[in-house]
Amino acid sequence: MSGFGACRVVSQRAFASPSGSKLVVVVWKSCGATVPDSTQASIVARGRTFSPESTPTFFSVRGRLDVVVAWSSERAVRIGFIPGPDQIYKRDQRAGDVAINYE
């Protein structure tokens, strides 16, 4: 039963910044029947390996939502959700040197 309670990434999409040097990586995370699925996002540098265990998330919401990502510049990104989240676990305004605006 080594995998009991382990979470897994169900889906993954990446959205490149204008220069392509950074990516917003969006995942759906499933942790079994007792923990609700979540939608999460992280920013990683191009060429770096994304890992849901070691890459910090800047947002996490309950459920499997479609996420709309629009980079305004290398240092600003807009994030939207379809449908809107009913429960927000984490919603940072910055991820490193990137400002995050939620719509």
Short mmCIF file of N, CA and C in Angstrom, two decimals:
data_model
loop_
_atom_site.label_atom_id
_atom_site.label_comp_id
_atom_site.label_asym_id
_atom_site.label_seq_id
_atom_site.Cartn_x
_atom_site.Cartn_y
_atom_site.Cartn_z
N MET A 1 0.81 -1.19 0.00
CA MET A 1 0.00 0.00 0.00
C MET A 1 0.86 1.26 0.00
N SER A 2 1.97 1.22 -0.68
CA SER A 2 2.87 2.38 -0.68
C SER A 2 2.26 3.60 -1.34
N GLY A 3 1.31 3.44 -2.28
CA GLY A 3 0.69 4.56 -2.95
C GLY A 3 -0.55 5.07 -2.27
N PHE A 4 -0.96 4.47 -1.14
CA PHE A 4 -2.17 4.87 -0.45
C PHE A 4 -2.09 6.33 -0.04
N GLY A 5 -3.09 7.11 -0.43
CA GLY A 5 -3.12 8.51 -0.06
C GLY A 5 -2.26 9.41 -0.93
N ALA A 6 -1.54 8.84 -1.89
CA ALA A 6 -0.67 9.65 -2.74
C ALA A 6 -1.50 10.44 -3.74
N CYS A 7 -1.04 11.64 -4.05
CA CYS A 7 -1.71 12.48 -5.04
C CYS A 7 -1.07 12.24 -6.41
N ARG A 8 -1.85 12.52 -7.45
CA ARG A 8 -1.30 12.41 -8.81
C ARG A 8 -1.79 13.58 -9.65
N VAL A 9 -0.95 13.96 -10.59
CA VAL A 9 -1.30 15.03 -11.53
C VAL A 9 -2.14 14.41 -12.62
N VAL A 10 -3.34 14.97 -12.82
CA VAL A 10 -4.28 14.42 -13.78
C VAL A 10 -4.12 15.07 -15.16
N SER A 11 -3.89 16.38 -15.18
CA SER A 11 -3.77 17.11 -16.44
C SER A 11 -2.75 18.21 -16.26
N GLN A 12 -2.15 18.60 -17.36
CA GLN A 12 -1.12 19.65 -17.26
C GLN A 12 -1.12 20.48 -18.53
N ARG A 13 -1.06 21.82 -18.37
CA ARG A 13 -0.92 22.75 -19.50
C ARG A 13 0.11 23.78 -19.13
N ALA A 14 0.81 24.27 -20.13
CA ALA A 14 1.84 25.29 -19.89
C ALA A 14 1.57 26.48 -20.81
N PHE A 15 1.75 27.68 -20.26
CA PHE A 15 1.52 28.93 -20.98
C PHE A 15 2.81 29.74 -20.93
N ALA A 16 3.44 29.96 -22.07
CA ALA A 16 4.73 30.64 -22.14
C ALA A 16 4.59 32.15 -22.04
N SER A 17 5.55 32.78 -21.37
CA SER A 17 5.63 34.24 -21.31
C SER A 17 5.97 34.77 -22.70
N PRO A 18 5.87 36.08 -22.93
CA PRO A 18 6.14 36.63 -24.27
C PRO A 18 7.51 36.22 -24.84
N SER A 19 8.56 36.19 -24.03
CA SER A 19 9.87 35.79 -24.54
C SER A 19 10.08 34.28 -24.50
N GLY A 20 9.17 33.59 -23.82
CA GLY A 20 9.30 32.14 -23.68
C GLY A 20 10.23 31.70 -22.56
N SER A 21 10.70 32.66 -21.75
CA SER A 21 11.66 32.31 -20.70
C SER A 21 11.00 31.72 -19.45
N LYS A 22 9.68 31.96 -19.29
CA LYS A 22 8.95 31.44 -18.14
C LYS A 22 7.68 30.76 -18.61
N LEU A 23 7.20 29.84 -17.79
CA LEU A 23 5.96 29.14 -18.07
C LEU A 23 5.05 29.17 -16.86
N VAL A 24 3.77 29.41 -17.07
CA VAL A 24 2.77 29.13 -16.04
C VAL A 24 2.32 27.71 -16.33
N VAL A 25 2.51 26.82 -15.37
CA VAL A 25 2.11 25.42 -15.50
C VAL A 25 0.86 25.22 -14.65
N VAL A 26 -0.22 24.74 -15.28
CA VAL A 26 -1.49 24.50 -14.59
C VAL A 26 -1.74 23.01 -14.55
N VAL A 27 -2.09 22.51 -13.36
CA VAL A 27 -2.35 21.08 -13.19
C VAL A 27 -3.65 20.87 -12.44
N TRP A 28 -4.27 19.72 -12.70
CA TRP A 28 -5.35 19.22 -11.87
C TRP A 28 -4.71 18.16 -11.00
N LYS A 29 -4.94 18.24 -9.71
CA LYS A 29 -4.35 17.29 -8.79
C LYS A 29 -5.46 16.46 -8.15
N SER A 30 -5.27 15.14 -8.15
CA SER A 30 -6.24 14.22 -7.58
C SER A 30 -5.57 13.45 -6.46
N CYS A 31 -6.19 13.47 -5.28
CA CYS A 31 -5.60 12.83 -4.10
C CYS A 31 -6.50 11.74 -3.52
N GLY A 32 -7.39 11.21 -4.31
CA GLY A 32 -8.24 10.12 -3.84
C GLY A 32 -9.63 10.59 -3.44
N ALA A 33 -10.44 9.64 -3.00
CA ALA A 33 -11.85 9.89 -2.73
C ALA A 33 -12.09 10.80 -1.53
N THR A 34 -11.18 10.84 -0.58
CA THR A 34 -11.42 11.61 0.64
C THR A 34 -10.95 13.06 0.56
N VAL A 35 -10.18 13.41 -0.46
CA VAL A 35 -9.66 14.77 -0.63
C VAL A 35 -10.16 15.28 -1.98
N PRO A 36 -10.82 16.46 -2.00
CA PRO A 36 -11.33 16.98 -3.28
C PRO A 36 -10.19 17.26 -4.26
N ASP A 37 -10.49 17.08 -5.56
CA ASP A 37 -9.53 17.47 -6.59
C ASP A 37 -9.28 18.97 -6.50
N SER A 38 -8.12 19.39 -7.00
CA SER A 38 -7.80 20.81 -7.00
C SER A 38 -7.13 21.20 -8.31
N THR A 39 -7.23 22.48 -8.62
CA THR A 39 -6.53 23.07 -9.76
C THR A 39 -5.44 23.96 -9.17
N GLN A 40 -4.21 23.79 -9.67
CA GLN A 40 -3.08 24.52 -9.12
C GLN A 40 -2.22 25.08 -10.24
N ALA A 41 -1.45 26.11 -9.93
CA ALA A 41 -0.53 26.68 -10.92
C ALA A 41 0.77 27.08 -10.27
N SER A 42 1.83 26.98 -11.08
CA SER A 42 3.18 27.35 -10.67
C SER A 42 3.84 28.08 -11.83
N ILE A 43 4.91 28.81 -11.53
CA ILE A 43 5.73 29.42 -12.58
C ILE A 43 7.08 28.74 -12.54
N VAL A 44 7.53 28.29 -13.71
CA VAL A 44 8.85 27.66 -13.82
C VAL A 44 9.62 28.32 -14.95
N ALA A 45 10.92 28.31 -14.84
CA ALA A 45 11.77 28.83 -15.92
C ALA A 45 11.80 27.81 -17.05
N ARG A 46 11.82 28.31 -18.28
CA ARG A 46 11.91 27.42 -19.45
C ARG A 46 13.16 26.56 -19.30
N GLY A 47 13.02 25.29 -19.58
CA GLY A 47 14.14 24.36 -19.47
C GLY A 47 14.22 23.67 -18.13
N ARG A 48 13.52 24.18 -17.12
CA ARG A 48 13.48 23.54 -15.80
C ARG A 48 12.38 22.49 -15.81
N THR A 49 12.55 21.46 -15.06
CA THR A 49 11.55 20.40 -14.97
C THR A 49 10.50 20.77 -13.94
N PHE A 50 9.23 20.69 -14.34
CA PHE A 50 8.14 20.92 -13.41
C PHE A 50 7.93 19.67 -12.57
N SER A 51 7.77 19.87 -11.27
CA SER A 51 7.46 18.78 -10.35
C SER A 51 6.41 19.27 -9.37
N PRO A 52 5.24 18.63 -9.31
CA PRO A 52 4.21 19.10 -8.38
C PRO A 52 4.65 19.01 -6.91
N GLU A 53 5.62 18.18 -6.63
CA GLU A 53 6.09 18.05 -5.25
C GLU A 53 7.10 19.13 -4.86
N SER A 54 7.88 19.63 -5.81
CA SER A 54 8.94 20.57 -5.45
C SER A 54 8.80 21.97 -6.05
N THR A 55 7.86 22.18 -6.95
CA THR A 55 7.65 23.49 -7.54
C THR A 55 6.55 24.21 -6.77
N PRO A 56 6.84 25.35 -6.16
CA PRO A 56 5.81 26.03 -5.35
C PRO A 56 4.65 26.53 -6.21
N THR A 57 3.45 26.38 -5.69
CA THR A 57 2.26 26.88 -6.38
C THR A 57 1.99 28.31 -5.96
N PHE A 58 1.38 29.10 -6.87
CA PHE A 58 0.97 30.45 -6.48
C PHE A 58 -0.54 30.53 -6.33
N PHE A 59 -1.26 29.53 -6.87
CA PHE A 59 -2.68 29.43 -6.54
C PHE A 59 -3.10 27.97 -6.50
N SER A 60 -4.13 27.75 -5.71
CA SER A 60 -4.73 26.43 -5.59
C SER A 60 -6.20 26.65 -5.25
N VAL A 61 -7.09 26.02 -6.03
CA VAL A 61 -8.52 26.15 -5.80
C VAL A 61 -9.16 24.77 -5.84
N ARG A 62 -10.30 24.66 -5.20
CA ARG A 62 -11.02 23.39 -5.16
C ARG A 62 -11.65 23.10 -6.52
N GLY A 63 -11.56 21.85 -6.95
CA GLY A 63 -12.21 21.39 -8.16
C GLY A 63 -11.32 21.45 -9.39
N ARG A 64 -11.85 20.91 -10.46
CA ARG A 64 -11.16 20.92 -11.76
C ARG A 64 -11.74 22.05 -12.60
N LEU A 65 -10.99 23.13 -12.68
CA LEU A 65 -11.44 24.31 -13.42
C LEU A 65 -10.57 24.52 -14.65
N ASP A 66 -11.16 25.11 -15.67
CA ASP A 66 -10.38 25.57 -16.81
C ASP A 66 -9.77 26.90 -16.41
N VAL A 67 -8.49 27.08 -16.71
CA VAL A 67 -7.78 28.29 -16.33
C VAL A 67 -7.39 29.05 -17.59
N VAL A 68 -7.66 30.35 -17.58
CA VAL A 68 -7.28 31.23 -18.68
C VAL A 68 -6.06 32.02 -18.21
N VAL A 69 -4.98 31.93 -18.98
CA VAL A 69 -3.72 32.59 -18.62
C VAL A 69 -3.34 33.55 -19.75
N ALA A 70 -3.07 34.81 -19.39
CA ALA A 70 -2.65 35.82 -20.37
C ALA A 70 -1.49 36.61 -19.78
N TRP A 71 -0.33 36.46 -20.38
CA TRP A 71 0.84 37.23 -19.95
C TRP A 71 0.71 38.65 -20.46
N SER A 72 0.89 39.65 -19.60
CA SER A 72 0.90 41.06 -20.00
C SER A 72 2.31 41.49 -20.38
N SER A 73 3.29 40.89 -19.70
CA SER A 73 4.71 41.15 -19.94
C SER A 73 5.48 40.01 -19.29
N GLU A 74 6.80 40.10 -19.27
CA GLU A 74 7.61 39.07 -18.61
C GLU A 74 7.42 39.06 -17.10
N ARG A 75 6.88 40.16 -16.57
CA ARG A 75 6.74 40.28 -15.12
C ARG A 75 5.30 40.44 -14.66
N ALA A 76 4.33 40.14 -15.52
CA ALA A 76 2.92 40.27 -15.13
C ALA A 76 2.08 39.26 -15.92
N VAL A 77 1.18 38.59 -15.19
CA VAL A 77 0.30 37.61 -15.81
C VAL A 77 -1.10 37.76 -15.22
N ARG A 78 -2.11 37.55 -16.08
CA ARG A 78 -3.51 37.57 -15.64
C ARG A 78 -4.03 36.14 -15.63
N ILE A 79 -4.80 35.82 -14.59
CA ILE A 79 -5.34 34.47 -14.42
C ILE A 79 -6.85 34.58 -14.24
N GLY A 80 -7.60 33.75 -14.98
CA GLY A 80 -9.05 33.67 -14.83
C GLY A 80 -9.47 32.21 -14.74
N PHE A 81 -10.68 31.97 -14.25
CA PHE A 81 -11.18 30.61 -14.04
C PHE A 81 -12.55 30.44 -14.67
N ILE A 82 -12.78 29.26 -15.24
CA ILE A 82 -14.09 28.92 -15.79
C ILE A 82 -14.45 27.53 -15.25
N PRO A 83 -15.48 27.38 -14.47
CA PRO A 83 -16.26 28.43 -13.81
C PRO A 83 -15.44 29.05 -12.70
N GLY A 84 -15.98 30.07 -12.07
CA GLY A 84 -15.28 30.69 -10.94
C GLY A 84 -15.13 29.70 -9.80
N PRO A 85 -14.04 29.78 -9.06
CA PRO A 85 -13.81 28.82 -7.96
C PRO A 85 -14.78 29.04 -6.81
N ASP A 86 -15.23 27.93 -6.20
CA ASP A 86 -16.10 28.05 -5.04
C ASP A 86 -15.30 28.04 -3.74
N GLN A 87 -14.06 27.55 -3.80
CA GLN A 87 -13.21 27.58 -2.61
C GLN A 87 -11.76 27.81 -3.05
N ILE A 88 -11.13 28.85 -2.47
CA ILE A 88 -9.75 29.19 -2.80
C ILE A 88 -8.87 28.78 -1.63
N TYR A 89 -7.86 27.95 -1.93
CA TYR A 89 -6.92 27.51 -0.89
C TYR A 89 -5.71 28.45 -0.81
N LYS A 90 -5.26 28.91 -1.97
CA LYS A 90 -4.07 29.77 -2.02
C LYS A 90 -4.23 30.70 -3.21
N ARG A 91 -3.86 31.98 -3.01
CA ARG A 91 -4.01 32.99 -4.08
C ARG A 91 -2.97 34.07 -3.88
N ASP A 92 -1.73 33.79 -4.22
CA ASP A 92 -0.63 34.74 -4.06
C ASP A 92 -0.72 35.84 -5.10
N GLN A 93 -0.27 37.03 -4.73
CA GLN A 93 -0.24 38.18 -5.64
C GLN A 93 1.06 38.25 -6.43
N ARG A 94 2.07 37.49 -6.00
CA ARG A 94 3.37 37.44 -6.69
C ARG A 94 3.90 36.02 -6.66
N ALA A 95 4.67 35.69 -7.69
CA ALA A 95 5.44 34.45 -7.74
C ALA A 95 6.83 34.85 -8.22
N GLY A 96 7.76 34.96 -7.28
CA GLY A 96 9.09 35.47 -7.63
C GLY A 96 8.96 36.92 -8.08
N ASP A 97 9.46 37.22 -9.28
CA ASP A 97 9.40 38.59 -9.80
C ASP A 97 8.19 38.85 -10.69
N VAL A 98 7.21 37.92 -10.69
CA VAL A 98 6.02 38.04 -11.54
C VAL A 98 4.81 38.45 -10.70
N ALA A 99 4.17 39.56 -11.10
CA ALA A 99 2.93 40.01 -10.47
C ALA A 99 1.78 39.22 -11.06
N ILE A 100 0.85 38.80 -10.22
CA ILE A 100 -0.29 37.99 -10.66
C ILE A 100 -1.57 38.75 -10.39
N ASN A 101 -2.37 38.93 -11.44
CA ASN A 101 -3.67 39.59 -11.33
C ASN A 101 -4.75 38.56 -11.64
N TYR A 102 -5.74 38.47 -10.76
CA TYR A 102 -6.83 37.51 -10.92
C TYR A 102 -8.07 38.20 -11.44
N GLU A 103 -8.74 37.53 -12.36
CA GLU A 103 -9.97 38.10 -12.94
C GLU A 103 -11.11 37.13 -12.77
#
